[in-house]
Coordinates of C-alpha atoms in Angstrom, one line a residue:
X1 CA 77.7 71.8 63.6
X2 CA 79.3 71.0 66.8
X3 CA 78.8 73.8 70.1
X4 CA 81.6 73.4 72.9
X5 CA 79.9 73.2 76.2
X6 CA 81.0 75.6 78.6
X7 CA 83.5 74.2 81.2
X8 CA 82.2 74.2 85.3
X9 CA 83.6 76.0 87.7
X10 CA 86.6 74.6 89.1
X11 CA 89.9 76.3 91.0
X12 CA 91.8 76.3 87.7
X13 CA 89.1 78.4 86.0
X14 CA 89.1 80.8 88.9
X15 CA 92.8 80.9 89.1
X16 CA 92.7 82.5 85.7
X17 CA 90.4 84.9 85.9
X18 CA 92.0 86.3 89.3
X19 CA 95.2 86.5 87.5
X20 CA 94.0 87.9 84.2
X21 CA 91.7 90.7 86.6
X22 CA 95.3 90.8 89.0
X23 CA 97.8 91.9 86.1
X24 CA 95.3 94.4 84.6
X25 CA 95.2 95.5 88.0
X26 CA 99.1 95.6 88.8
X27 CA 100.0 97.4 85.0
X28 CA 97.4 100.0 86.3
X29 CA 98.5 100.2 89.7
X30 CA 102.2 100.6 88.2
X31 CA 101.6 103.8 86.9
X32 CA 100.4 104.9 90.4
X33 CA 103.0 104.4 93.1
X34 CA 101.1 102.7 94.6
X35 CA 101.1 98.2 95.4
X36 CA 98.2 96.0 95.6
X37 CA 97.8 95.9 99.4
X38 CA 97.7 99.7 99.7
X39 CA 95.0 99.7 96.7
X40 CA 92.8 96.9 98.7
X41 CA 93.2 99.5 101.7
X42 CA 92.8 102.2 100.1
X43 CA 89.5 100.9 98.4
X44 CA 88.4 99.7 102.2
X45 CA 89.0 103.1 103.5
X46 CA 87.1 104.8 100.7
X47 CA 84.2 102.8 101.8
X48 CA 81.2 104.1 104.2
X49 CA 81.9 107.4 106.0
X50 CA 85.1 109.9 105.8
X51 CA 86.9 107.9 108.2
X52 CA 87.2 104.7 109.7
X53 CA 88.7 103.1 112.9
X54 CA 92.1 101.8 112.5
X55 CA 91.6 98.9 113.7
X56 CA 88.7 98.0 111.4
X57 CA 90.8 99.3 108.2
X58 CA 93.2 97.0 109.7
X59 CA 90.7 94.4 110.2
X60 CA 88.7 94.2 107.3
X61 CA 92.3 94.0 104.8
X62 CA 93.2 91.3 107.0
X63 CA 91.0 89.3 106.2
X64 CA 90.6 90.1 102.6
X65 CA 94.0 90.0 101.5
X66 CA 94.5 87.1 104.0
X67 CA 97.3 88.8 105.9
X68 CA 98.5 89.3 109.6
X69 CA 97.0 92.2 112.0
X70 CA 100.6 93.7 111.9
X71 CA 101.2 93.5 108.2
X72 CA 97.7 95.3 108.0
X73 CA 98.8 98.4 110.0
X74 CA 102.4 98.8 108.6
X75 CA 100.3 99.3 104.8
X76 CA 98.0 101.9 106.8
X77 CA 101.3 103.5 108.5
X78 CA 102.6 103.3 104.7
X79 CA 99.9 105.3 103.2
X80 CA 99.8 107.7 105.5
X81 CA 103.1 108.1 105.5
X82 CA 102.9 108.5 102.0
X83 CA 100.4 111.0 102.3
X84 CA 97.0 109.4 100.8
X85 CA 95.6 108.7 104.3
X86 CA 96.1 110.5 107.3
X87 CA 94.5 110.4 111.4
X88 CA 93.1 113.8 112.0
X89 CA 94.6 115.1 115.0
X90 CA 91.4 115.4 117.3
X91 CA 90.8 111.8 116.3
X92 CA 94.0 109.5 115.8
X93 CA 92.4 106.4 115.7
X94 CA 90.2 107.4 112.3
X95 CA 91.7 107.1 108.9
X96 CA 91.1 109.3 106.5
X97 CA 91.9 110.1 102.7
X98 CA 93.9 113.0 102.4
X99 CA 92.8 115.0 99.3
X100 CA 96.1 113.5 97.2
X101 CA 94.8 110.0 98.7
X102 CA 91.0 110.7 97.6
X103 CA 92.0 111.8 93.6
X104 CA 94.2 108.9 93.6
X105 CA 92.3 106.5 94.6
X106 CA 89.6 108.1 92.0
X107 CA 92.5 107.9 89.2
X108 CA 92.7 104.0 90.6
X109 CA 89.0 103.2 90.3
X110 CA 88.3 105.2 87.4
X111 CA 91.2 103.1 85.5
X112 CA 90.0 99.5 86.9
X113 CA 86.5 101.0 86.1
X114 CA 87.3 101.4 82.4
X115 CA 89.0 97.9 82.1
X116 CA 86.2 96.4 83.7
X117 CA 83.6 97.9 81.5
X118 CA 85.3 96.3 78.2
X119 CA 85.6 93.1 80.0
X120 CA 82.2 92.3 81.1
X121 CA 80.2 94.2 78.1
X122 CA 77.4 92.1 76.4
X123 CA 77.5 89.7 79.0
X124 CA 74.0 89.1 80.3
X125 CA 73.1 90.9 83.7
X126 CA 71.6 87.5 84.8
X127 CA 74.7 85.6 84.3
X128 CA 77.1 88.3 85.6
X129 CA 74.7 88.3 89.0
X130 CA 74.7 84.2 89.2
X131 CA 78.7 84.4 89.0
X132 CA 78.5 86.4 91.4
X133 CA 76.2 84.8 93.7
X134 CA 78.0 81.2 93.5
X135 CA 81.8 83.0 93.6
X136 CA 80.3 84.7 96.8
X137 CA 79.1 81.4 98.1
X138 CA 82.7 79.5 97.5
X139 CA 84.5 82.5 98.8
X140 CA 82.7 82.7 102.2
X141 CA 82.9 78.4 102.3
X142 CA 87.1 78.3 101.2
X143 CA 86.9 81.2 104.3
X144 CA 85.3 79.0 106.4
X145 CA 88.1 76.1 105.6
X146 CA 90.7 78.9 106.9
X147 CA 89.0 78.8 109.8
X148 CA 88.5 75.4 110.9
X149 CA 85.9 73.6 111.2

């Protein structure tokens, strides 16, 4: 009897498992209105406190989605344009979910969520947290390429 070793790591590996994750994501996100760069704000703005500085919304998508400043506001002005987020008047620089934006983005997670569970069940705690570890470590060191050296 013959076992098939597991293959390493490598960028083709990684490649298929962000798009097998990425079209589960966009046959959810389908149903929603809304596109992938409003989810990965809307998930950033749904993190911490009820609202959050623009500019940090705008920041931290930026750099996750690797995207400009200005491409980062114009999906903030999109969403609250659409009615998810929205500035409170006595603070226009905070974001916000509106209560539309909050049970969608619920509706969103709850979806991913469900996917998610399927996917990684009966995989071992201890090799879902080492994935994690060593896809954290090449993330922040493929950053730090982006950057220069």
């Amino acid at each position: 009897m013959t076992t098939t070793a597991a293959p390493a790591l490598n960028p083709q590996i990684l490649g298929q498992a962000e798009n097998a994750h990425r079209a589960v994501l966009d046959g959810i996100l389908a149903g929603t209105g809304a596109d992938y760069r409003q989810w990965v704000t809307l998930k950033f703005a749904g993190t911490g406190s009820d609202t959050v500085e623009r500019d940090d919304l705008a920041r931290r998508t930026s750099g996750a989605l690797k995207i400009d400043a200005v491409a980062s506001h114009t999906t903030i002005t999109d969403l609250i344009e659409s009615g998810l987020l929205e500035a409170p008047s006595d603070a226009p620089t905070r974001i916000g979910f509106t209560t539309t934006g909050r049970a969608r983005h619920a509706e969103i997670a709850g979806a991913i969520g469900a996917v998610m569970r399927r996917a990684y069940a009966d995989i071992p705690a201890d090799d879902l947290a080492t994935a994690g570890r060593v896809l954290t470590l090449i993330t922040a060191r493929i950053n730090a390429e982006l950057t220069g050296p």
